[in-house]
Every structure is written in structure tokens, then in C-alpha cells.
Coordinates of C-alpha atoms in Angstrom, one line a residue:
Chain A
M1 CA 30.6 -42.4 29.7
R2 CA 27.7 -40.0 29.2
L3 CA 27.4 -38.1 25.9
L4 CA 25.3 -34.9 25.4
I5 CA 23.9 -34.2 22.0
R6 CA 22.5 -30.8 21.2
V7 CA 20.6 -29.6 18.1
N8 CA 19.8 -26.1 16.9
G9 CA 21.9 -24.6 19.7
S10 CA 19.6 -25.6 22.4
D11 CA 18.7 -28.5 24.7
D12 CA 15.0 -27.7 24.5
P13 CA 13.0 -30.6 22.9
A14 CA 10.9 -28.0 21.1
V15 CA 13.7 -27.2 18.7
R16 CA 14.2 -30.8 17.6
Y17 CA 12.4 -30.3 14.3
I18 CA 14.5 -30.0 11.2
G19 CA 14.0 -29.9 7.4
W20 CA 16.4 -29.8 4.5
T21 CA 18.2 -26.8 5.7
P22 CA 21.5 -27.5 7.7
V23 CA 21.3 -26.8 11.4
P24 CA 24.1 -26.8 13.9
C25 CA 24.6 -29.9 16.0
S26 CA 27.1 -30.9 18.6
V27 CA 28.2 -33.7 20.9
R28 CA 30.3 -33.5 24.0
L29 CA 31.3 -35.5 27.0
A30 CA 29.1 -34.8 30.0
V31 CA 32.1 -35.4 32.3
P32 CA 35.7 -34.6 31.2
A33 CA 37.8 -37.6 30.4
A34 CA 41.6 -38.3 30.5
S35 CA 41.9 -38.1 26.8
P36 CA 39.8 -37.3 23.7
V37 CA 37.1 -39.8 22.8
D38 CA 36.2 -40.9 19.3
V39 CA 32.5 -41.4 18.7
R40 CA 30.5 -42.7 15.8
I41 CA 27.8 -40.2 14.7
E42 CA 25.0 -41.8 12.7
N43 CA 21.3 -42.4 12.4
P44 CA 19.7 -44.7 15.0
P45 CA 19.2 -48.1 13.4
A46 CA 15.4 -48.0 13.5
A47 CA 15.1 -44.4 12.2
V48 CA 12.3 -43.7 9.7
G49 CA 13.2 -40.1 9.2
R50 CA 16.8 -39.9 8.3
V51 CA 19.4 -37.2 8.6
V52 CA 22.8 -36.5 7.0
F53 CA 25.8 -35.0 8.6
R54 CA 28.6 -32.6 7.5
P55 CA 31.7 -32.5 9.7
P56 CA 33.6 -29.3 9.9
G57 CA 35.7 -28.6 6.9
H58 CA 33.9 -31.2 4.7
R59 CA 32.0 -30.3 1.6
D60 CA 30.0 -33.5 1.2
W61 CA 27.2 -34.8 3.4
T62 CA 27.4 -38.3 4.9
G63 CA 25.2 -40.7 6.7
A64 CA 27.8 -41.4 9.4
F65 CA 31.2 -40.2 10.5
T66 CA 33.5 -40.3 13.5
A67 CA 33.9 -37.2 15.6
T68 CA 36.7 -36.7 18.2
L69 CA 35.3 -35.2 21.4
P70 CA 37.7 -33.0 23.3
A71 CA 38.6 -34.5 26.7
D72 CA 37.7 -31.3 28.5
G73 CA 34.0 -31.5 27.6
H74 CA 34.0 -29.0 24.9
P75 CA 31.6 -29.9 22.1
A76 CA 32.5 -31.4 18.7
E77 CA 30.5 -29.3 16.2
F78 CA 29.0 -30.4 12.9
E79 CA 26.0 -29.8 10.7
M80 CA 23.0 -31.9 10.2
A81 CA 20.1 -31.8 7.7
G82 CA 17.1 -34.0 6.9
C83 CA 17.7 -36.6 4.2
P84 CA 15.4 -35.6 1.3
S85 CA 14.5 -39.2 0.5
A86 CA 13.5 -40.0 4.1
P87 CA 11.4 -37.4 6.0
S88 CA 9.8 -38.4 9.3
E89 CA 6.4 -39.9 9.7
R90 CA 6.2 -39.4 13.4
D91 CA 7.6 -37.2 16.1
G92 CA 11.0 -38.6 17.2
D93 CA 11.3 -41.2 14.5
A94 CA 14.6 -39.7 13.4
G95 CA 17.6 -39.0 15.6
V96 CA 21.2 -38.6 16.1
Q97 CA 23.1 -41.5 17.7
A98 CA 26.6 -41.1 19.1
T99 CA 28.5 -44.2 20.1
P100 CA 32.0 -44.4 21.6
V101 CA 34.2 -46.2 19.1
V102 CA 36.1 -48.1 21.9
G103 CA 35.2 -49.0 25.4
G104 CA 31.9 -50.7 24.8
A105 CA 29.7 -47.9 26.2
G106 CA 26.2 -47.8 24.9
P107 CA 25.1 -45.1 22.4
A108 CA 23.5 -41.8 23.3
V109 CA 20.5 -41.0 21.1
L110 CA 18.7 -37.7 20.6
P111 CA 15.3 -38.2 19.0
L112 CA 14.1 -35.6 16.6
M113 CA 11.8 -35.1 13.6
V114 CA 12.5 -34.4 9.9
R115 CA 9.3 -32.3 9.6
V116 CA 8.3 -31.2 6.1
R117 CA 5.2 -30.5 4.2
K118 CA 4.1 -33.5 2.2
N119 CA 1.8 -34.3 -0.7
A120 CA -1.6 -35.1 1.0
E121 CA -1.9 -38.2 -1.1
R122 CA 1.2 -39.6 0.5
L123 CA 0.5 -39.0 4.1
S124 CA 0.4 -42.1 6.3
D125 CA -2.8 -42.6 8.2
H126 CA -1.0 -41.4 11.4
E127 CA 0.1 -38.2 9.7
R128 CA -3.4 -37.6 8.2
D129 CA -5.1 -38.2 11.5
L130 CA -2.7 -35.9 13.4
F131 CA -3.3 -33.1 10.9
L132 CA -7.1 -33.6 11.2
S133 CA -6.9 -33.5 14.9
A134 CA -4.8 -30.3 14.8
L135 CA -7.4 -28.8 12.5
A136 CA -10.2 -29.8 14.7
G137 CA -8.4 -28.5 17.7
I138 CA -7.8 -25.0 16.2
N139 CA -11.4 -24.9 15.1
D140 CA -12.7 -26.3 18.4
G141 CA -16.2 -26.5 17.2
G142 CA -16.2 -22.9 16.0
Q143 CA -14.9 -21.5 19.3
G144 CA -11.2 -21.8 18.6
L145 CA -8.4 -19.7 17.2
F146 CA -9.5 -20.5 13.7
G147 CA -12.0 -17.7 13.9
E148 CA -9.1 -15.2 13.7
F149 CA -7.8 -16.7 10.5
R150 CA -11.3 -16.8 9.1
A151 CA -11.6 -13.1 9.9
V152 CA -8.4 -12.2 8.1
H153 CA -9.1 -13.9 4.7
T154 CA -12.2 -11.8 3.7
E155 CA -13.0 -9.2 1.1
A156 CA -12.0 -6.5 3.5
G157 CA -8.4 -7.6 3.3
N158 CA -8.5 -8.4 -0.4
N159 CA -6.1 -5.6 -1.4
E160 CA -3.5 -7.0 0.9
M161 CA -3.5 -10.5 -0.4
H162 CA -4.6 -10.8 -4.0
G163 CA -4.2 -9.2 -7.4
A164 CA -0.6 -7.9 -7.0
P165 CA 2.9 -9.2 -6.7
G166 CA 2.6 -9.8 -2.9
F167 CA 0.0 -12.5 -3.4
L168 CA 2.6 -15.3 -3.0
A169 CA 4.5 -13.7 -0.1
W170 CA 1.3 -12.8 1.8
H171 CA -0.1 -16.3 1.5
R172 CA 3.2 -17.9 2.4
A173 CA 3.1 -15.9 5.6
F174 CA -0.5 -16.7 6.2
L175 CA 0.1 -20.4 5.9
L176 CA 3.1 -20.3 8.1
D177 CA 1.1 -18.4 10.8
F178 CA -1.6 -21.1 10.6
E179 CA 0.9 -23.9 10.7
R180 CA 2.7 -22.5 13.7
E181 CA -0.6 -22.3 15.5
L182 CA -1.3 -25.9 14.7
Q183 CA 2.2 -26.9 15.9
R184 CA 1.6 -25.3 19.3
A185 CA -0.6 -28.2 20.2
F186 CA 0.7 -30.7 17.6
P187 CA 4.4 -30.0 17.0
A188 CA 4.7 -32.9 14.6
V189 CA 2.1 -31.5 12.2
A190 CA 3.1 -29.8 8.9
L191 CA 0.6 -28.6 6.4
P192 CA 0.0 -31.1 3.6
Y193 CA -0.4 -29.8 0.0
W194 CA -3.0 -30.9 -2.6
R195 CA -1.5 -31.6 -6.0
F196 CA -4.6 -30.5 -7.9
D197 CA -2.9 -31.4 -11.2
A198 CA -3.3 -35.0 -10.3
A199 CA -6.1 -37.3 -9.1
A200 CA -6.4 -37.2 -5.4
P201 CA -8.5 -40.2 -4.2
K202 CA -7.0 -40.3 -0.7
T203 CA -7.4 -36.6 -0.1
F204 CA -11.0 -36.6 -1.2
S205 CA -12.1 -39.5 1.0
L206 CA -14.4 -39.8 4.0
D207 CA -11.4 -40.0 6.4
F208 CA -9.6 -36.9 5.1
M209 CA -11.0 -33.8 3.3
G210 CA -14.4 -35.5 2.8
V211 CA -16.4 -36.6 -0.2
H212 CA -18.7 -34.4 -2.2
H213 CA -22.4 -35.2 -2.1
P214 CA -25.4 -34.1 -4.3
S215 CA -26.7 -32.1 -1.3
G216 CA -23.6 -29.9 -1.5
L217 CA -22.6 -30.8 2.1
V218 CA -19.3 -32.7 2.3
Q219 CA -19.6 -36.1 3.8
F220 CA -17.1 -37.2 6.5
S221 CA -16.8 -40.5 8.3
A222 CA -18.2 -40.4 11.8
T223 CA -14.7 -40.6 13.3
N224 CA -13.3 -37.8 11.1
P225 CA -12.6 -34.9 13.5
L226 CA -13.8 -32.6 10.7
F227 CA -17.3 -33.8 11.3
H228 CA -17.5 -31.1 13.9
W229 CA -15.9 -28.4 11.7
I230 CA -17.9 -25.3 12.5
T231 CA -17.5 -21.8 10.9
D232 CA -19.8 -18.8 11.1
S233 CA -22.0 -20.7 13.6
Q234 CA -22.7 -23.4 11.0
G235 CA -21.5 -27.0 10.9
G236 CA -20.1 -28.7 7.9
V237 CA -18.4 -27.8 4.7
L238 CA -20.2 -26.8 1.5
R239 CA -18.1 -28.0 -1.5
S240 CA -19.3 -29.3 -4.8
P241 CA -16.8 -29.7 -7.7
I242 CA -18.3 -28.3 -10.8
L243 CA -18.5 -31.0 -13.6
W244 CA -15.4 -32.6 -12.1
D245 CA -14.3 -35.1 -9.5
P246 CA -11.0 -34.1 -7.9
A247 CA -10.6 -37.6 -6.5
A248 CA -10.4 -39.0 -10.0
Y249 CA -9.2 -36.3 -12.3
P250 CA -6.7 -33.4 -12.2
A251 CA -8.1 -29.9 -12.4
R252 CA -8.1 -28.4 -15.9
V253 CA -5.4 -25.8 -15.2
P254 CA -1.8 -25.5 -16.5
N255 CA 0.3 -28.3 -15.2
Q256 CA 3.3 -27.9 -12.9
S257 CA 6.0 -27.6 -15.6
E258 CA 4.0 -25.1 -17.5
T259 CA 3.3 -23.1 -14.4
I260 CA 6.9 -22.8 -13.3
R261 CA 8.3 -22.2 -16.9
P262 CA 8.3 -18.3 -16.8
T263 CA 11.7 -16.9 -16.3
T264 CA 10.6 -13.7 -14.6
F265 CA 8.6 -13.3 -11.4
A266 CA 6.1 -11.1 -13.3
G267 CA 5.5 -14.1 -15.6
F268 CA 5.4 -16.7 -12.8
R269 CA 3.0 -14.8 -10.6
R270 CA 0.3 -15.0 -13.3
L271 CA -0.4 -18.3 -11.7
E272 CA -2.7 -16.4 -9.4
G273 CA -5.2 -15.9 -12.2
R274 CA -4.3 -18.9 -14.3
V275 CA -4.0 -21.6 -11.7
H276 CA -5.1 -20.5 -8.2
T277 CA -8.3 -18.7 -9.0
P278 CA -9.5 -21.3 -11.6
V279 CA -9.0 -24.1 -9.0
H280 CA -11.1 -22.1 -6.4
L281 CA -13.8 -21.6 -9.0
R282 CA -14.0 -25.3 -9.9
F283 CA -16.0 -25.6 -6.7
E284 CA -19.4 -24.4 -5.8
G285 CA -19.7 -23.8 -2.1
Y286 CA -17.2 -22.1 0.2
M287 CA -14.1 -22.5 -1.9
G288 CA -15.6 -20.7 -4.9
R289 CA -15.9 -17.3 -3.2
L290 CA -13.2 -15.2 -1.7
E291 CA -15.3 -14.3 1.3
T292 CA -16.0 -17.9 2.2
A293 CA -13.0 -19.9 0.8
I294 CA -11.3 -20.2 4.1
R295 CA -14.3 -21.9 5.7
D296 CA -13.3 -25.0 3.8
P297 CA -10.1 -26.6 5.3
L298 CA -9.2 -27.6 1.8
F299 CA -8.2 -23.9 1.4
F300 CA -5.0 -24.6 3.3
L301 CA -4.1 -27.7 1.1
L302 CA -4.7 -25.7 -2.1
H303 CA -2.6 -22.7 -0.9
A304 CA 0.2 -25.0 0.3
A305 CA 0.3 -26.4 -3.2
I306 CA 0.5 -22.8 -4.6
D307 CA 3.3 -22.0 -2.2
R308 CA 5.1 -25.2 -3.2
L309 CA 5.0 -24.1 -6.8
W310 CA 6.6 -20.8 -5.8
A311 CA 9.2 -22.8 -3.8
L312 CA 9.9 -24.9 -6.9
W313 CA 10.1 -21.9 -9.1
Q314 CA 12.5 -20.2 -6.7
Q315 CA 14.7 -23.2 -6.6
Q316 CA 14.8 -23.6 -10.4
R317 CA 15.4 -19.9 -11.0
D318 CA 17.7 -19.3 -8.0
A319 CA 15.2 -16.7 -6.8
R320 CA 15.3 -17.0 -3.1
D321 CA 17.1 -13.7 -2.6
P322 CA 14.5 -11.0 -2.8
G323 CA 17.2 -8.6 -3.8
A324 CA 17.9 -10.5 -7.0
R325 CA 16.4 -8.7 -10.0
H326 CA 14.4 -11.7 -11.3
A327 CA 13.1 -12.8 -7.9
Y328 CA 10.4 -10.1 -7.7
E329 CA 8.7 -7.6 -9.8
P330 CA 10.0 -4.0 -9.9
G331 CA 7.7 -1.6 -8.2
P332 CA 6.3 0.6 -7.0
H333 CA 3.2 -1.4 -6.2
R334 CA 0.3 -0.6 -3.9
V335 CA 1.1 -0.7 -0.2
G336 CA 1.7 -4.2 1.2
H337 CA 3.2 -5.5 -2.1
N338 CA 6.6 -3.8 -2.2
L339 CA 9.5 -5.7 -0.8
P340 CA 10.1 -3.4 2.2
D341 CA 6.4 -3.1 3.1
T342 CA 5.2 -4.8 6.2
M343 CA 2.4 -7.2 5.7
W344 CA -1.1 -6.8 7.2
P345 CA -2.6 -8.0 9.5
W346 CA 0.7 -8.8 11.4
N347 CA 1.8 -5.2 11.3
Q348 CA -1.4 -4.3 13.1
V349 CA -1.9 -1.2 10.9
M350 CA -5.6 -0.3 10.6
T351 CA -5.5 3.0 8.8
R352 CA -6.2 3.6 5.2
P353 CA -5.3 2.2 2.7
R354 CA -5.0 -0.8 5.0
P355 CA -8.2 -2.6 6.2
P356 CA -10.0 -1.2 9.2
S357 CA -9.2 -4.1 11.5
A358 CA -6.2 -6.5 11.9
P359 CA -7.4 -9.7 13.4
G360 CA -5.0 -12.1 15.1
G361 CA -2.2 -9.9 16.3
S362 CA 1.4 -10.0 15.3
F363 CA 3.2 -12.9 13.7
P364 CA 3.7 -15.9 16.1
D365 CA 7.2 -17.0 17.2
S366 CA 8.6 -20.4 16.5
P367 CA 10.9 -22.3 18.9
V368 CA 12.9 -23.6 15.9
V369 CA 13.7 -20.4 14.0
S370 CA 13.6 -16.7 14.5
A371 CA 12.3 -15.5 11.1
P372 CA 10.2 -13.9 9.8
G373 CA 9.8 -11.7 12.9
R374 CA 6.7 -10.2 14.5
E375 CA 5.9 -7.8 11.7
P376 CA 7.2 -9.5 8.6
R377 CA 7.9 -7.6 5.4
V378 CA 7.2 -9.0 2.0
A379 CA 11.0 -9.5 1.6
D380 CA 11.2 -11.6 4.7
V381 CA 9.5 -14.8 3.4
F382 CA 11.5 -15.3 0.2
D383 CA 14.6 -17.1 1.6
Y384 CA 12.5 -19.6 3.4
Q385 CA 15.3 -22.2 3.5
G386 CA 17.9 -19.8 4.6
V387 CA 20.0 -20.3 1.5
V388 CA 21.0 -16.7 1.3
D389 CA 21.2 -16.2 5.0
P390 CA 20.6 -18.9 7.5
A391 CA 18.8 -16.4 9.8
H392 CA 16.0 -16.1 7.2
R393 CA 15.0 -19.7 7.5
L394 CA 11.3 -20.1 8.2
G395 CA 11.3 -23.7 9.3
V396 CA 9.4 -24.9 6.3
D397 CA 10.2 -27.3 3.6
Y398 CA 8.4 -29.3 1.0
D399 CA 9.0 -33.0 0.6
D400 CA 10.1 -32.7 -3.0
V401 CA 11.8 -29.3 -3.0
A402 CA 15.1 -29.9 -1.3
Chain B
M1 CA -10.5 -7.0 -17.2
N2 CA -11.1 -3.3 -17.8
E3 CA -14.4 -1.5 -17.6
A4 CA -15.3 -2.0 -21.3
E5 CA -14.6 -5.7 -21.0
F6 CA -16.8 -6.0 -17.9
T7 CA -19.6 -4.2 -19.7
R8 CA -19.2 -6.5 -22.8
A9 CA -19.2 -9.6 -20.6
I10 CA -22.3 -8.6 -18.8
E11 CA -24.0 -7.8 -22.1
T12 CA -23.1 -11.2 -23.5
L13 CA -24.3 -12.9 -20.4
R14 CA -27.7 -11.2 -20.7
D15 CA -28.0 -11.7 -24.4
L16 CA -30.2 -14.7 -25.0
S17 CA -29.4 -14.6 -28.7
R18 CA -25.9 -15.7 -27.9
T19 CA -25.0 -19.4 -27.6
D20 CA -24.9 -21.0 -24.2
V21 CA -21.2 -21.6 -24.7
D22 CA -20.6 -17.8 -25.2
R23 CA -22.7 -16.9 -22.2
R24 CA -21.0 -19.4 -20.0
A25 CA -17.6 -18.1 -21.1
A26 CA -18.7 -14.6 -20.2
L27 CA -20.0 -15.8 -16.8
D28 CA -16.7 -17.7 -16.1
A29 CA -14.7 -14.5 -16.9
L30 CA -17.0 -12.5 -14.6
R31 CA -16.7 -15.0 -11.8
Q32 CA -12.9 -14.9 -12.0
A33 CA -12.8 -11.2 -12.1
E34 CA -15.1 -11.0 -9.1
F35 CA -13.0 -13.4 -7.1
E36 CA -9.8 -11.4 -7.9
D37 CA -11.5 -8.0 -7.5
V38 CA -9.1 -5.6 -5.9
G39 CA -9.5 -1.9 -5.6
G40 CA -13.2 -2.2 -6.0
T41 CA -13.1 -2.0 -9.8
F42 CA -15.4 -4.9 -10.4
P43 CA -18.9 -3.6 -11.4
R44 CA -20.6 -5.6 -8.6
A45 CA -24.0 -3.8 -8.8
S46 CA -24.4 -4.4 -12.6
Y47 CA -23.2 -8.0 -12.2
L48 CA -25.7 -8.8 -9.4
A49 CA -28.5 -7.0 -11.3
A50 CA -27.8 -9.2 -14.3
L51 CA -27.8 -12.4 -12.1
R52 CA -31.2 -11.4 -10.7
D53 CA -32.6 -11.5 -14.2
L54 CA -31.0 -14.9 -14.8
I55 CA -32.3 -17.0 -11.9
E56 CA -34.7 -18.8 -14.2
D57 CA -32.4 -18.8 -17.2
R58 CA -32.8 -21.5 -19.9
D59 CA -29.2 -22.7 -19.2
D60 CA -28.7 -24.9 -16.1
E61 CA -25.2 -23.6 -15.4
V62 CA -26.1 -19.9 -15.8
R63 CA -29.1 -20.4 -13.6
R64 CA -27.1 -22.3 -11.0
V65 CA -24.4 -19.7 -10.7
A66 CA -26.9 -16.8 -10.6
I67 CA -28.8 -18.4 -7.7
V68 CA -25.8 -19.5 -5.8
T69 CA -23.9 -16.2 -6.2
L70 CA -26.8 -14.1 -5.1
A71 CA -27.5 -16.3 -2.1
E72 CA -23.8 -16.1 -1.1
E73 CA -24.1 -12.3 -1.4
K74 CA -27.1 -12.5 1.0
D75 CA -29.0 -10.6 -1.7
P76 CA -32.5 -9.6 -0.4
F77 CA -34.2 -10.3 -3.7
M78 CA -32.7 -13.8 -3.8
Q79 CA -33.5 -14.5 -0.2
G80 CA -37.1 -13.5 -0.8
R81 CA -37.5 -15.8 -3.8
L82 CA -35.9 -18.7 -2.0
L83 CA -38.0 -18.2 1.1
D84 CA -41.2 -17.8 -0.9
G85 CA -40.5 -21.1 -2.6
L86 CA -39.7 -22.7 0.6
L87 CA -42.9 -21.6 2.2
G88 CA -45.0 -22.4 -0.8
V89 CA -45.9 -18.8 -1.4
A90 CA -44.4 -18.9 -4.9
P91 CA -43.1 -21.7 -7.1
A92 CA -39.8 -23.0 -5.8
I93 CA -36.8 -22.4 -7.9
V94 CA -34.7 -25.0 -6.1
P95 CA -35.6 -27.9 -3.8
A96 CA -36.3 -27.2 -0.2
A97 CA -33.1 -28.5 1.3
R98 CA -31.1 -26.5 -1.3
A99 CA -33.1 -23.4 -0.5
I100 CA -32.3 -23.6 3.2
Q101 CA -28.7 -24.3 2.5
L102 CA -28.5 -21.2 0.3
L103 CA -30.4 -19.0 2.7
S104 CA -28.0 -20.2 5.4
Y105 CA -25.2 -18.1 3.9
D106 CA -26.9 -15.5 6.1
S107 CA -26.8 -17.1 9.5
H108 CA -29.4 -14.5 10.7
G109 CA -31.5 -14.7 7.6
P110 CA -35.3 -14.6 7.3
H111 CA -35.5 -18.4 7.1
V112 CA -34.4 -19.2 10.6
P113 CA -37.8 -19.2 12.3
S114 CA -39.1 -21.6 9.6
C115 CA -36.1 -23.8 10.2
R116 CA -37.1 -24.3 13.8
T117 CA -40.4 -25.8 12.5
F118 CA -38.7 -27.9 9.7
A119 CA -36.1 -29.3 12.1
A120 CA -38.8 -30.6 14.5
D121 CA -40.9 -32.2 11.8
P122 CA -40.1 -35.9 11.4
S123 CA -42.4 -36.2 8.4
L124 CA -40.1 -34.0 6.3
D125 CA -37.3 -35.3 4.1
E126 CA -34.1 -35.9 6.2
G127 CA -32.1 -33.6 3.9
V128 CA -34.4 -30.7 4.6
R129 CA -34.2 -31.3 8.3
I130 CA -30.4 -31.5 8.2
E131 CA -30.2 -28.2 6.5
A132 CA -32.7 -26.7 8.9
L133 CA -30.6 -27.9 11.8
R134 CA -27.5 -26.4 10.3
A135 CA -29.3 -23.1 10.1
L136 CA -30.0 -23.1 13.8
G137 CA -26.4 -23.1 14.9
G138 CA -26.6 -19.3 15.5
D139 CA -30.2 -19.2 16.8
P140 CA -30.3 -18.9 20.6
A141 CA -34.0 -19.7 20.6
S142 CA -33.3 -23.2 19.3
Q143 CA -31.1 -24.5 22.1
G144 CA -33.8 -26.5 23.8
Q145 CA -34.9 -28.1 20.5
L146 CA -31.4 -29.0 19.5
Q147 CA -30.8 -30.6 22.9
R148 CA -34.0 -32.6 22.6
L149 CA -33.1 -33.9 19.1
M150 CA -29.5 -34.7 20.1
I151 CA -30.7 -37.2 22.7
D152 CA -33.8 -38.5 21.0
R153 CA -33.2 -42.1 20.2
D154 CA -36.2 -42.2 17.9
E155 CA -34.5 -39.9 15.6
S156 CA -32.0 -41.0 12.9
L157 CA -28.2 -40.9 13.5
A158 CA -28.0 -38.1 11.0
I159 CA -30.6 -35.9 12.7
R160 CA -29.1 -36.5 16.1
S161 CA -25.5 -35.8 15.0
W162 CA -26.4 -32.6 13.1
A163 CA -28.4 -31.4 16.1
G164 CA -25.2 -32.0 18.1
V165 CA -23.1 -30.0 15.7
S166 CA -25.4 -27.0 15.8
L167 CA -25.8 -27.3 19.6
R168 CA -22.0 -27.2 19.8
A169 CA -21.9 -24.0 17.7
L170 CA -24.6 -22.4 19.8
A171 CA -24.0 -23.6 23.4
P172 CA -20.8 -25.5 23.8
R173 CA -21.3 -26.2 27.5
A174 CA -24.7 -27.8 26.9
F175 CA -23.3 -29.8 24.0
A176 CA -20.4 -31.0 26.1
R177 CA -22.7 -32.3 28.9
L178 CA -24.9 -34.2 26.5
A179 CA -22.1 -35.5 24.3
D180 CA -20.2 -36.7 27.4
A181 CA -23.3 -38.6 28.6
I182 CA -23.9 -40.2 25.2
R183 CA -20.3 -41.4 24.8
K184 CA -20.4 -43.0 28.2
D185 CA -23.7 -44.7 27.7
D186 CA -23.1 -48.2 26.4
S187 CA -26.7 -48.5 25.3
D188 CA -26.5 -45.6 22.9
D189 CA -25.6 -45.6 19.3
R190 CA -22.0 -46.8 18.7
T191 CA -21.3 -44.4 15.9
L192 CA -22.5 -41.4 17.8
R193 CA -20.4 -42.5 20.8
Q194 CA -17.3 -42.7 18.6
M195 CA -18.1 -39.3 17.1
Y196 CA -18.2 -37.7 20.5
D197 CA -15.1 -39.5 21.7
V198 CA -13.3 -37.9 18.8
A199 CA -14.9 -34.5 19.6
F200 CA -13.6 -34.6 23.1
R201 CA -10.2 -36.0 22.1
T202 CA -9.6 -33.2 19.6
S203 CA -11.0 -30.3 21.5
P204 CA -8.7 -28.3 23.9
T205 CA -11.8 -27.0 25.7
L206 CA -14.7 -29.4 25.7
A207 CA -13.6 -31.4 28.8
N208 CA -13.3 -28.2 30.7
L209 CA -16.9 -27.3 30.1
L210 CA -18.2 -30.3 32.1

């Protein structure tokens, strides 16, 4: 008896990446049978990443249930989501297992991954190395696609990305664009985030983001792929924490609970100047200047942390619907920062007041989700988990924001 | 910050009768405002003019920020001072390696020809040579020198590996050939071989350049 399991409405292995947001799943008989067949749906016994299921008509999630498959080969549908206490560590280390209850036939297993953004301090060595390999691949010794991202985050585009309400939305889109490019070659990669309000000894180590040195040039181990990180025709990363050691101490900025305390978006978004910029400025070197910050790969870990704070705030304030009054700041704002505005550079608009060039083209597609579209608007990145509308899901989750 | 606040902060920064604490606070506020500058409201010209007057300030932190900020801005005055110090024309305001590093924010800066000489000189401090090598990653005239240093077993691991990094930036095909030969040569340095194994393993294009 052969069972066919399908996730996300497709048989394509490229869609087998899930987060905390429920996705459709189904099981059916490959060949019609004489009568309906009961199958046990559960996690494979050796799964590291774990999923939970919700059969039709049920409110609660469960780790296992019995589905009755129609004899004619029609699918039994149910929902599935990653289990927040057990994200994956490797591609395919989670899965759906379907086993006929009677008859002794072996189980069918569909491997998948519960792929979420994790605290950089808690990555396994495998996850860390995969991320570094993906970074090295996109940089490709200064010849790779990273050059387009580098060309976007400059002073020329400053009005699009900083100093106005769209700061968070623009950077969420930018990170997602970058992450999707990493995932083209390394589908199991998700951007880690750096909790700068805590000591980060693993993050600032020779085998990860490197160790600062009196010369100003970050030290990497010889086997760290970032040893060949090249930007603007120069190898290496310039980064010196100013009177501070991020491996041993938190940054002196408001902590998480203080940052997410404001009840209005206008209050919350002050984190740009109160948290984000001060952390940048705690470094001499690339990170400390807008024009050069992205030359340091730590940029992405810092901004993933900022985005996570927004995700936390959105969760606590039920602010994932951009139409909700408290979810955003009433306008009008300058172009690029109003909810209906398309965001540069993905809109490819190069006439004033937009910047004169738009590197990188339109927004990349994802095999897993359809949002936010080729020319995302500010409003398109709020409902990143598809809470308001499943079609808005961006395919991104944070390990501790379920 | 508004225009009056910018003006006040710059005045405080310049005012040597103020405490170092006050002046650093003004500098921090200006750095933050510059980072967040949107709409071109930040008085960049006045700020940079003030920093030019502070590169030999009594306060280490003010001096450091002034020098670094101007170098990052590729400020011709700062480049001139750094280069004069590097070449011994005038007293150096920072050590040589640091001067090259700061000048290298401009990959086509006036220091590049000198860096060719520094990189080749084994009598110089290794830190100076490393920064000189980094500066040559955009200098087509240096390809031959970088190739020679990358394979020279009399050079240190650091010099060889930084020569390789800059060669990769400058001429990926030439780098790929040399790196491939090194990683396959059992008699060469083990760390260097591992490094190039990683470079090939993580690059989508290097192997295609052979």
C-alpha cells in the first residue's frame, strides 16, 4: 500500500520548508483500495525538528492523529505547523509519517524542515557553517550577487530606508530579499539574529563573525569561509567595538522589554534612533557608517535582531494588520514610507524623489510562499506570518516569536 | 536635531574650554545625527570642517573619531595628512598600518603606489604589509606582485594568505589557478591548503575558472 504525502499544495521538494504558520498537508492512497484506510499521522521517530497537526474541524493542535483515507484515492486534508519548541537543525530532519493502522504496511515519510531564524548564539555548528558558506557563496570573493545588496544600502538610498516610519518595513523586505538569495543555493539557511542585549561569545568567535583585533581587522579562523569576504575590492572586515566587547557584554542600549513597551507604532519605531543606530555606532569600522555598514556581514545579524523586535512588538500588540490604527503611524509621510507606497529598489523607480538607480531588480520569488510580490508595498510585509490573511505569509519566523 | 542644535553641538565640540565629557557627548550626538541623516539636513560641511581642526585634539576619543570619520569620507585633507605621515614627509598622526587602513577607504586613493612598495618589503612590520596588500585588491598593476607573494614559501602565512585575498579580488582566474595548485600540493602549508579548500567549496564560480 503506497501513501502519498503532500505539503504546501505541491509535490515539489522546494516547498518543504515550514515555520510556525499552519500550512496545508494531505495524505492519500496512491492506488485506490476496496475500502477506506486508517493511517496514523505523526512525526518520524528520529525527528529533530518537530511538527504538530490539526485535523479538519479540530481547534487544538496534536502531535499525532489518525486520518481516514478515502478508498478512491482522494486526499485526507489537515493542517501542519512547526512545533515552536523544536525547530529543525538540518534540512529534512523533520517530517510527516503516515502509517496504516492495520495491515502491517510500512510507513510513508515525507522529510521536511522547520526552518526559522534563530539566535546566533544557539546555532549548532552545522547551522553556523551552513550560514557562513551561504554568505561566502553570495559574496563569492567580491564577484557575487552580494555586490547588488551592497549597492542598495548606501547614502544614496537613505531616504528610502531610514528616519521615517518605513524603516522597519524596508529592512524587513531587504533581509528577506537577502535571505531568499542565500536560500537559492542553501535552502536550509535562515538568517540568524544577534541579541546585542546579551553577551555573544559564540557569535564573536573566530569560527563565526570573527574576533576584533587591535589592528581593526577582524580575525577569522583559516577555515572560516569569511576569510575570503571581499567588498569594494578589499578583503576583510574592519570592526572595532568602541570601549566594549560584544562577546562578553551587552550593548548599552535599552533592553528588549523596554524597547517593545510602547503601545503605539510611533513610540515603538523610536528604536531606530534609540537602539539600532547606537548599536551601529558602538563600532568603529564598517558598521559605524551608513555608507559602509553592509560591508560587515554582522549587519544582517543586527538587522535580523531589529526585525525580531518588531515581530515581538507586533505579536504583543496584535499589530500584524497594517490596517489596524495602532499598527502603523498615520501619514502622510515622504514617499516610500506610506502603507500603499511601493518600496525602492524593488519597484525599480529611479526618478526623483527616489534614488537615481535601483540595483538588484524586483523582489525575488519564493518556492514556499507568494508574498510579498515583485514590487512590495510597505503594507505587504506586516502580516509576515499570515495571521490576518494566509496569503500574506512571507515564509519567515523567529525561534521565539511563535 | 534641528539646525540650532547642530550648530550648538559643533560649537561645543570645538570649544576646548568645555570638559571632555561634554565634547564627547556633542560628538556622539553628531555621529548619530550623521548616521540617520535624511533629506540632507545634516550640516556635513561644517561638521567635517570641525573634524579637520580636531585631528590632533587633546582627547583621544575626539581625535580618533575625527581621523576615522574624515578618512571614511575620503577627505582630501585627511588623505594628505595620512599620506605625508606614512611617507615621512610630516609627523605621522597614526601608525603606518593604521594610516594605510584608513587611506584604503578610498580604493583608488593616493597611497596605492606606495603600497606596492610596502607590500614587497619583507623588512617592514607584518601589519603594515598586510594593510598594503589589502589596498592592492583594486590595483591592476599589482597582479604580478600578488601572484608572487601568494606562492612564496619564504613569506609568512599571513602575507601569503592576504596576497591571495587581494588577488582574488583583482583577478579571480589567476587566483583560482594558484589556489588550486596550492591546495593540491601536499608539501605546501597545511593551513593555507585548508583555506583554499574552503574557498573552492563555498564559491559557485571558482572551479569554473580553472
